[in-house]
Tab-separated table of C-alpha atoms in Angstrom:
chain	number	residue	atom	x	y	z
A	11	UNK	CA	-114.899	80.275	-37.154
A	12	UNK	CA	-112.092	78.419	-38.760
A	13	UNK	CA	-112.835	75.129	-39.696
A	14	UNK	CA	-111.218	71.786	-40.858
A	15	UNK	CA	-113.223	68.113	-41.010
A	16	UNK	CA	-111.520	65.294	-41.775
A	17	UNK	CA	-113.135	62.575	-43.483
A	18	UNK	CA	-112.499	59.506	-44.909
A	19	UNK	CA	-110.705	57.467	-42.773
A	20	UNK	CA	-111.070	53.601	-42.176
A	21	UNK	CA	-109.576	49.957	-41.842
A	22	UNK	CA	-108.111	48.835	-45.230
A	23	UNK	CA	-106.198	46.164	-45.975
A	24	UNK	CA	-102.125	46.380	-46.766
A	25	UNK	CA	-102.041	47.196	-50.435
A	26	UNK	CA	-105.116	48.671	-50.239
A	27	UNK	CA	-105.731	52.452	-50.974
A	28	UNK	CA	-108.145	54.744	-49.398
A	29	UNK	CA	-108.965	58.991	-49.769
A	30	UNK	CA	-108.701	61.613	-47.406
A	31	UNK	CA	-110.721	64.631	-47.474
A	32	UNK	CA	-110.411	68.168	-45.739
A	33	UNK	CA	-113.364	70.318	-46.053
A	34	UNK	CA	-112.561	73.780	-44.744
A	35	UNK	CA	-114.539	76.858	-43.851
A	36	UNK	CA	-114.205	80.045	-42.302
A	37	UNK	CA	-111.355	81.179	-44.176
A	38	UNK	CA	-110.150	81.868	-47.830
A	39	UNK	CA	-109.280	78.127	-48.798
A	40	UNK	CA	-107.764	79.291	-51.814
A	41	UNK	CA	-105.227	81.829	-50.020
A	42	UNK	CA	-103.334	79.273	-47.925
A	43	UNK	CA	-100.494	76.320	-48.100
A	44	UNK	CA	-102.267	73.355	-46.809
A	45	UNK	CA	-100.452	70.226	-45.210
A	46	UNK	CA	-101.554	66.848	-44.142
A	47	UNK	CA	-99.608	65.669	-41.144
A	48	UNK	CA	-100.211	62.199	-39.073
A	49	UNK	CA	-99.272	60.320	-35.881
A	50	UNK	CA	-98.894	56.941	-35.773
A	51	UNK	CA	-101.172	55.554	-32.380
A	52	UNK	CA	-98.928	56.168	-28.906
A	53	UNK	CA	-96.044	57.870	-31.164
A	54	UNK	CA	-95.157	61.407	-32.241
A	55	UNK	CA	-96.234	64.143	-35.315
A	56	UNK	CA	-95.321	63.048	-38.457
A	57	UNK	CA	-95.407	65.921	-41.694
A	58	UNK	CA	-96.480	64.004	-44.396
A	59	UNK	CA	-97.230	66.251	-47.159
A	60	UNK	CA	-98.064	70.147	-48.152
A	61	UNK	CA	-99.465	72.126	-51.457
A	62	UNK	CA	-99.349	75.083	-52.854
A	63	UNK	CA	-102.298	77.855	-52.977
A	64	UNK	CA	-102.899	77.114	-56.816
A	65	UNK	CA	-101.614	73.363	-56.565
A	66	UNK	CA	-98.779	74.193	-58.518
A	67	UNK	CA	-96.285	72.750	-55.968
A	68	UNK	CA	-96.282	70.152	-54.205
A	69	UNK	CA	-93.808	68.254	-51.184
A	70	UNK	CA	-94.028	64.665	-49.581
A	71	UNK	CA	-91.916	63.253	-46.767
A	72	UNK	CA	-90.057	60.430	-48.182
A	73	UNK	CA	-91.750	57.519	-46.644
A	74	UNK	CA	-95.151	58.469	-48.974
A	75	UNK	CA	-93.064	59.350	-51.995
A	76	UNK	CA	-94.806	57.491	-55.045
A	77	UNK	CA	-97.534	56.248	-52.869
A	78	UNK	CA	-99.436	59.201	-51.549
A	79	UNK	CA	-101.018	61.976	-53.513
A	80	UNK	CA	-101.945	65.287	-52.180
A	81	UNK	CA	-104.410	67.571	-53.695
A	82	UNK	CA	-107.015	70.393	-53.711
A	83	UNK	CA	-110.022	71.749	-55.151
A	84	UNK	CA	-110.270	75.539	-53.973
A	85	UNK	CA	-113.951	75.968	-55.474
A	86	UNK	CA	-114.988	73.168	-52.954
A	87	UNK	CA	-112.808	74.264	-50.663
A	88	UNK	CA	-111.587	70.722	-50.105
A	89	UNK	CA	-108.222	68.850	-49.579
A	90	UNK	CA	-107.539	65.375	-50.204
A	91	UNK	CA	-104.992	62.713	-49.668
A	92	UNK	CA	-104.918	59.678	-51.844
A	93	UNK	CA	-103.390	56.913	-50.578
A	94	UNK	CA	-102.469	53.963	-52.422
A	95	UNK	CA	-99.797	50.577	-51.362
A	96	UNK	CA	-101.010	51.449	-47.779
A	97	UNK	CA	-98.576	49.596	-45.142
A	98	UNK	CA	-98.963	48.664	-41.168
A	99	UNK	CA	-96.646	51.225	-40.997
A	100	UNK	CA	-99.201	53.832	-42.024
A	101	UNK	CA	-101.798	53.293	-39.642
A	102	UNK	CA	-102.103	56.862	-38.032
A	103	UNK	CA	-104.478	59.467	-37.087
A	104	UNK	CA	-104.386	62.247	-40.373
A	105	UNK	CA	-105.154	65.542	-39.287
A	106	UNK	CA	-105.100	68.462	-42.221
A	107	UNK	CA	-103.188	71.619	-41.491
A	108	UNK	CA	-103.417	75.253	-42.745
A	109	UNK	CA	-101.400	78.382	-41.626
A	110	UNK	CA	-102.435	80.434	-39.304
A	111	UNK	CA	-99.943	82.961	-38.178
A	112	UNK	CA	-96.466	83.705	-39.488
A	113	UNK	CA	-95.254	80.653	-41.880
A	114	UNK	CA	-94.642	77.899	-39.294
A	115	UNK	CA	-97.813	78.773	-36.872
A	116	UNK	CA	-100.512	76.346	-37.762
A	117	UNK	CA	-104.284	75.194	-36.817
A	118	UNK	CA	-105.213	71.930	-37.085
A	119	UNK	CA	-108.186	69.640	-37.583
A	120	UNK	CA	-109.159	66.979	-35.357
A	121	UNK	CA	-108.046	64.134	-37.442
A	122	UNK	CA	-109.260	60.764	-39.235
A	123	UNK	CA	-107.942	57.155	-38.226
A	124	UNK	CA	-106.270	55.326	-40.569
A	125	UNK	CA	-105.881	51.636	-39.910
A	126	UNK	CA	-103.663	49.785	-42.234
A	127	UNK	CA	-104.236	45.379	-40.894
A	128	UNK	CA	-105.252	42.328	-42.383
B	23	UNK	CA	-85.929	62.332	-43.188
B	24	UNK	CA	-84.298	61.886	-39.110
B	25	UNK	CA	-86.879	63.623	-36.789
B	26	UNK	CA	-85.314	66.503	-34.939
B	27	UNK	CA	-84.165	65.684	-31.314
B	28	UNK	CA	-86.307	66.292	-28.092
B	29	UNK	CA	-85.550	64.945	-24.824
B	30	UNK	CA	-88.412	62.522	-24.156
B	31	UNK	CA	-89.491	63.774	-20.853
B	32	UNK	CA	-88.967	67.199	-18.729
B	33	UNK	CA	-90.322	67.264	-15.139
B	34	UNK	CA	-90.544	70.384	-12.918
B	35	UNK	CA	-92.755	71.756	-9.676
B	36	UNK	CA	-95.927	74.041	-10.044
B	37	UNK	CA	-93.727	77.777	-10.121
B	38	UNK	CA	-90.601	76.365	-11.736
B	39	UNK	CA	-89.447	77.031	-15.140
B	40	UNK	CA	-88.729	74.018	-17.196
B	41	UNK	CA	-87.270	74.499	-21.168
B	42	UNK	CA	-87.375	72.208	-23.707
B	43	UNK	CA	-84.571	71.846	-26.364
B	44	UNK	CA	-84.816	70.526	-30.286
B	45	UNK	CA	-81.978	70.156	-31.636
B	46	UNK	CA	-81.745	69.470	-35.842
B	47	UNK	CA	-79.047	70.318	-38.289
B	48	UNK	CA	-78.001	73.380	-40.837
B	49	UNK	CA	-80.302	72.268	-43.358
B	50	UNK	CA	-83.835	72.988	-41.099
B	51	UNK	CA	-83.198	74.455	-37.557
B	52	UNK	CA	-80.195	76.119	-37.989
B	53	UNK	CA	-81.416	77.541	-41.550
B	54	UNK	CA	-84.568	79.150	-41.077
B	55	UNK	CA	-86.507	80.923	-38.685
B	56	UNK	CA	-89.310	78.762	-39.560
B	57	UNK	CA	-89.652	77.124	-35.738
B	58	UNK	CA	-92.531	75.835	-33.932
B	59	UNK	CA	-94.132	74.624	-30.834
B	60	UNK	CA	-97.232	72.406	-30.402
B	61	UNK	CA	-99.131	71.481	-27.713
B	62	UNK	CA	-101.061	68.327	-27.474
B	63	UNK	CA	-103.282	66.934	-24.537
B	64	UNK	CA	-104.170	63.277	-24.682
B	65	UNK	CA	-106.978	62.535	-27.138
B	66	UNK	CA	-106.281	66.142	-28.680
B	67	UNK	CA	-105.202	67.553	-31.996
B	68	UNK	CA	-102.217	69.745	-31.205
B	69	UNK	CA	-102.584	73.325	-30.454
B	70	UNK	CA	-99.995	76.097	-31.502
B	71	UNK	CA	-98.238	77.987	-28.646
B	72	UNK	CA	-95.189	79.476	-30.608
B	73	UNK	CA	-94.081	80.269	-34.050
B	74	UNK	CA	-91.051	81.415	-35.986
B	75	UNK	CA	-89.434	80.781	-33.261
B	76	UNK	CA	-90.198	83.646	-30.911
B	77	UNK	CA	-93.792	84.719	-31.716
B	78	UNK	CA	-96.391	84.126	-29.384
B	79	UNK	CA	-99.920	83.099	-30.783
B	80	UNK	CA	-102.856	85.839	-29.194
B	81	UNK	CA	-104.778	84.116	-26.934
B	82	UNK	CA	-101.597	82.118	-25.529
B	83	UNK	CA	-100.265	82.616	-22.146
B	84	UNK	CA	-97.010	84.459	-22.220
B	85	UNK	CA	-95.516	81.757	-19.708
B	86	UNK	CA	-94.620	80.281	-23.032
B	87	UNK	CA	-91.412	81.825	-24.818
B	88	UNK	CA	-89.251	80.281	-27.690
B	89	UNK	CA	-85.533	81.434	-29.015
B	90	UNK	CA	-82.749	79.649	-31.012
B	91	UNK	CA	-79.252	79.376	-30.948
B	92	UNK	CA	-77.235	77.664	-33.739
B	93	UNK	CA	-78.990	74.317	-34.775
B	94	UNK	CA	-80.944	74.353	-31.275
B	95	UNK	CA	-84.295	75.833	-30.485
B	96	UNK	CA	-85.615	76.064	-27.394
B	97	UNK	CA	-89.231	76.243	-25.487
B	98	UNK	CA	-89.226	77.546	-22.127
B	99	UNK	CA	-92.126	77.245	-19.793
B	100	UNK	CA	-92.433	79.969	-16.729
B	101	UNK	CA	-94.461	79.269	-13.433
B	102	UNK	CA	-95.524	75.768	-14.489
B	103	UNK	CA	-98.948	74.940	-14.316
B	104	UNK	CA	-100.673	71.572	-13.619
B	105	UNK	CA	-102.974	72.877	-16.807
B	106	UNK	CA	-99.060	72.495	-18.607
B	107	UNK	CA	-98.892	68.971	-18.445
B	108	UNK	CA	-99.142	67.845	-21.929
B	109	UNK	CA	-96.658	66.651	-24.591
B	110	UNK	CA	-94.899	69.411	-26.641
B	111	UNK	CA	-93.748	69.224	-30.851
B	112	UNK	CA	-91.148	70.996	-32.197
B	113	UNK	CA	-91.506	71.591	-35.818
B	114	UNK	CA	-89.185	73.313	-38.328
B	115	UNK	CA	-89.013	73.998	-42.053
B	116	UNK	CA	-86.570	72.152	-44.236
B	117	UNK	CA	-85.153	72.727	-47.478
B	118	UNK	CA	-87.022	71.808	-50.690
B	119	UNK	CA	-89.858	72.958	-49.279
B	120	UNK	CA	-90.240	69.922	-46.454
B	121	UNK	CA	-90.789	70.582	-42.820
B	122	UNK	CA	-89.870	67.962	-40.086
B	123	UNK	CA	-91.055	67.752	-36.364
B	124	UNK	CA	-89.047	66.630	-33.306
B	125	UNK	CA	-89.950	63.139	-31.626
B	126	UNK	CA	-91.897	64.968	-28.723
B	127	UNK	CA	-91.623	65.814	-25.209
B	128	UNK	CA	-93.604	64.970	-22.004
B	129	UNK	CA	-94.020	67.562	-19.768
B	130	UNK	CA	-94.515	66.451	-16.148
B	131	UNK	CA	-95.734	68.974	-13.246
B	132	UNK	CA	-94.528	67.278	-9.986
């Protein structure tokens, strides 16, 4: 059974950072783009980010752009997100991505809440 | 990075038909063949029920059907079902290797 659990999430302060994990299973980690996508609370889907099967590429949505780091270790078959200058405007439910069928058909986890507040 | 364009809300009776459009531009939509739908009940991550643009997941009902025409895709829902109601995502890939979704839409069974 394929598998993604998102971890990681929490309330953090603006200008605060905070790591996102992905641990997947059920599938070959290491033969699939992975994406982290979000929704902000009562709004819509949001892509934030994606990576390459060997890293080696890498794509953020410009509102993370210098901010937001995505990354992967395929012998843990984990993905992360780090997160740093968090703003309100990031407070969102994460949820980690991976292809399923085609190139644009996608499964998803069932996400981690981010709160960004002071 | 402008979303792509879905009306908010689409209403129709239990047997009706009832299509949602998203509309983006020549650089995503209009591009590729890279389009597709989501499904998301409340609570819920979102669950696939097309992709590049036509293609119907197995396991999904084949109520569901997707084409494109110029810079518009389109969703199309057959003999609506209250199990339906939910909101729907379109998603498409964008050049330099971004993808975008559309703002969402609620679909209502009367």
């Amino acid at each position: 059974e394929v598998q993604l659990v998102e971890s990681g999430g929490n309330l953090v302060q603006p200008g605060g950072s905070l790591r996102l994990s992905c641990e997947a299973s059920g599938f070959d980690f290491s033969k699939y783009w992975m994406t982290w996508a979000r929704q902000a609370p009562g709004k819509g889907l949001e892509w934030v980010a994606n990576i390459r099967q060997d890293g080696s590429e890498k794509a953020y949505v410009d509102s993370v752009k210098g901010r937001f780091t995505i990354s992967r270790d395929n012998v843990r078959k984990s993905l992360y997100l780090q997160m740093n200058s968090l703003r309100v405007e990031d407070t969102a439910v994460y949820y980690c991505v991976r292809a399923l069928v085609g190139t644009s058909g996608w499964a998803w986890g069932q996400g981690t809440l981010v709160t960004v507040s002071s | 990075q402008s979303a792509l364009t879905q009306p908010r809300s689409v209403s129709g009776s239990p047997g009706q038909s009832v299509t949602i459009s998203c509309t983006g531009t020549n650089n995503d939509v209009g591009a590729y063949s890279y389009v597709s739908w989501y499904q998301q009940r409340p609570g819920k991550a979102p669950e696939l029920v097309i992709y590049d643009v036509t293609e119907r997941p197995s396991g999904v009902t084949d109520r569901f059907s997707g084409s494109k025409s110029g810079n518009t895709a389109s969703l199309t829902i057959s003999g609506l079902q209250d199990e339906d109601e939910a909101d729907y995502y379109c998603c498409s890939f964008r050049f330099a290797g971004t993808w975008v979704f559309g703002g969402g839409t609620k679909v209502t069974v009367l």
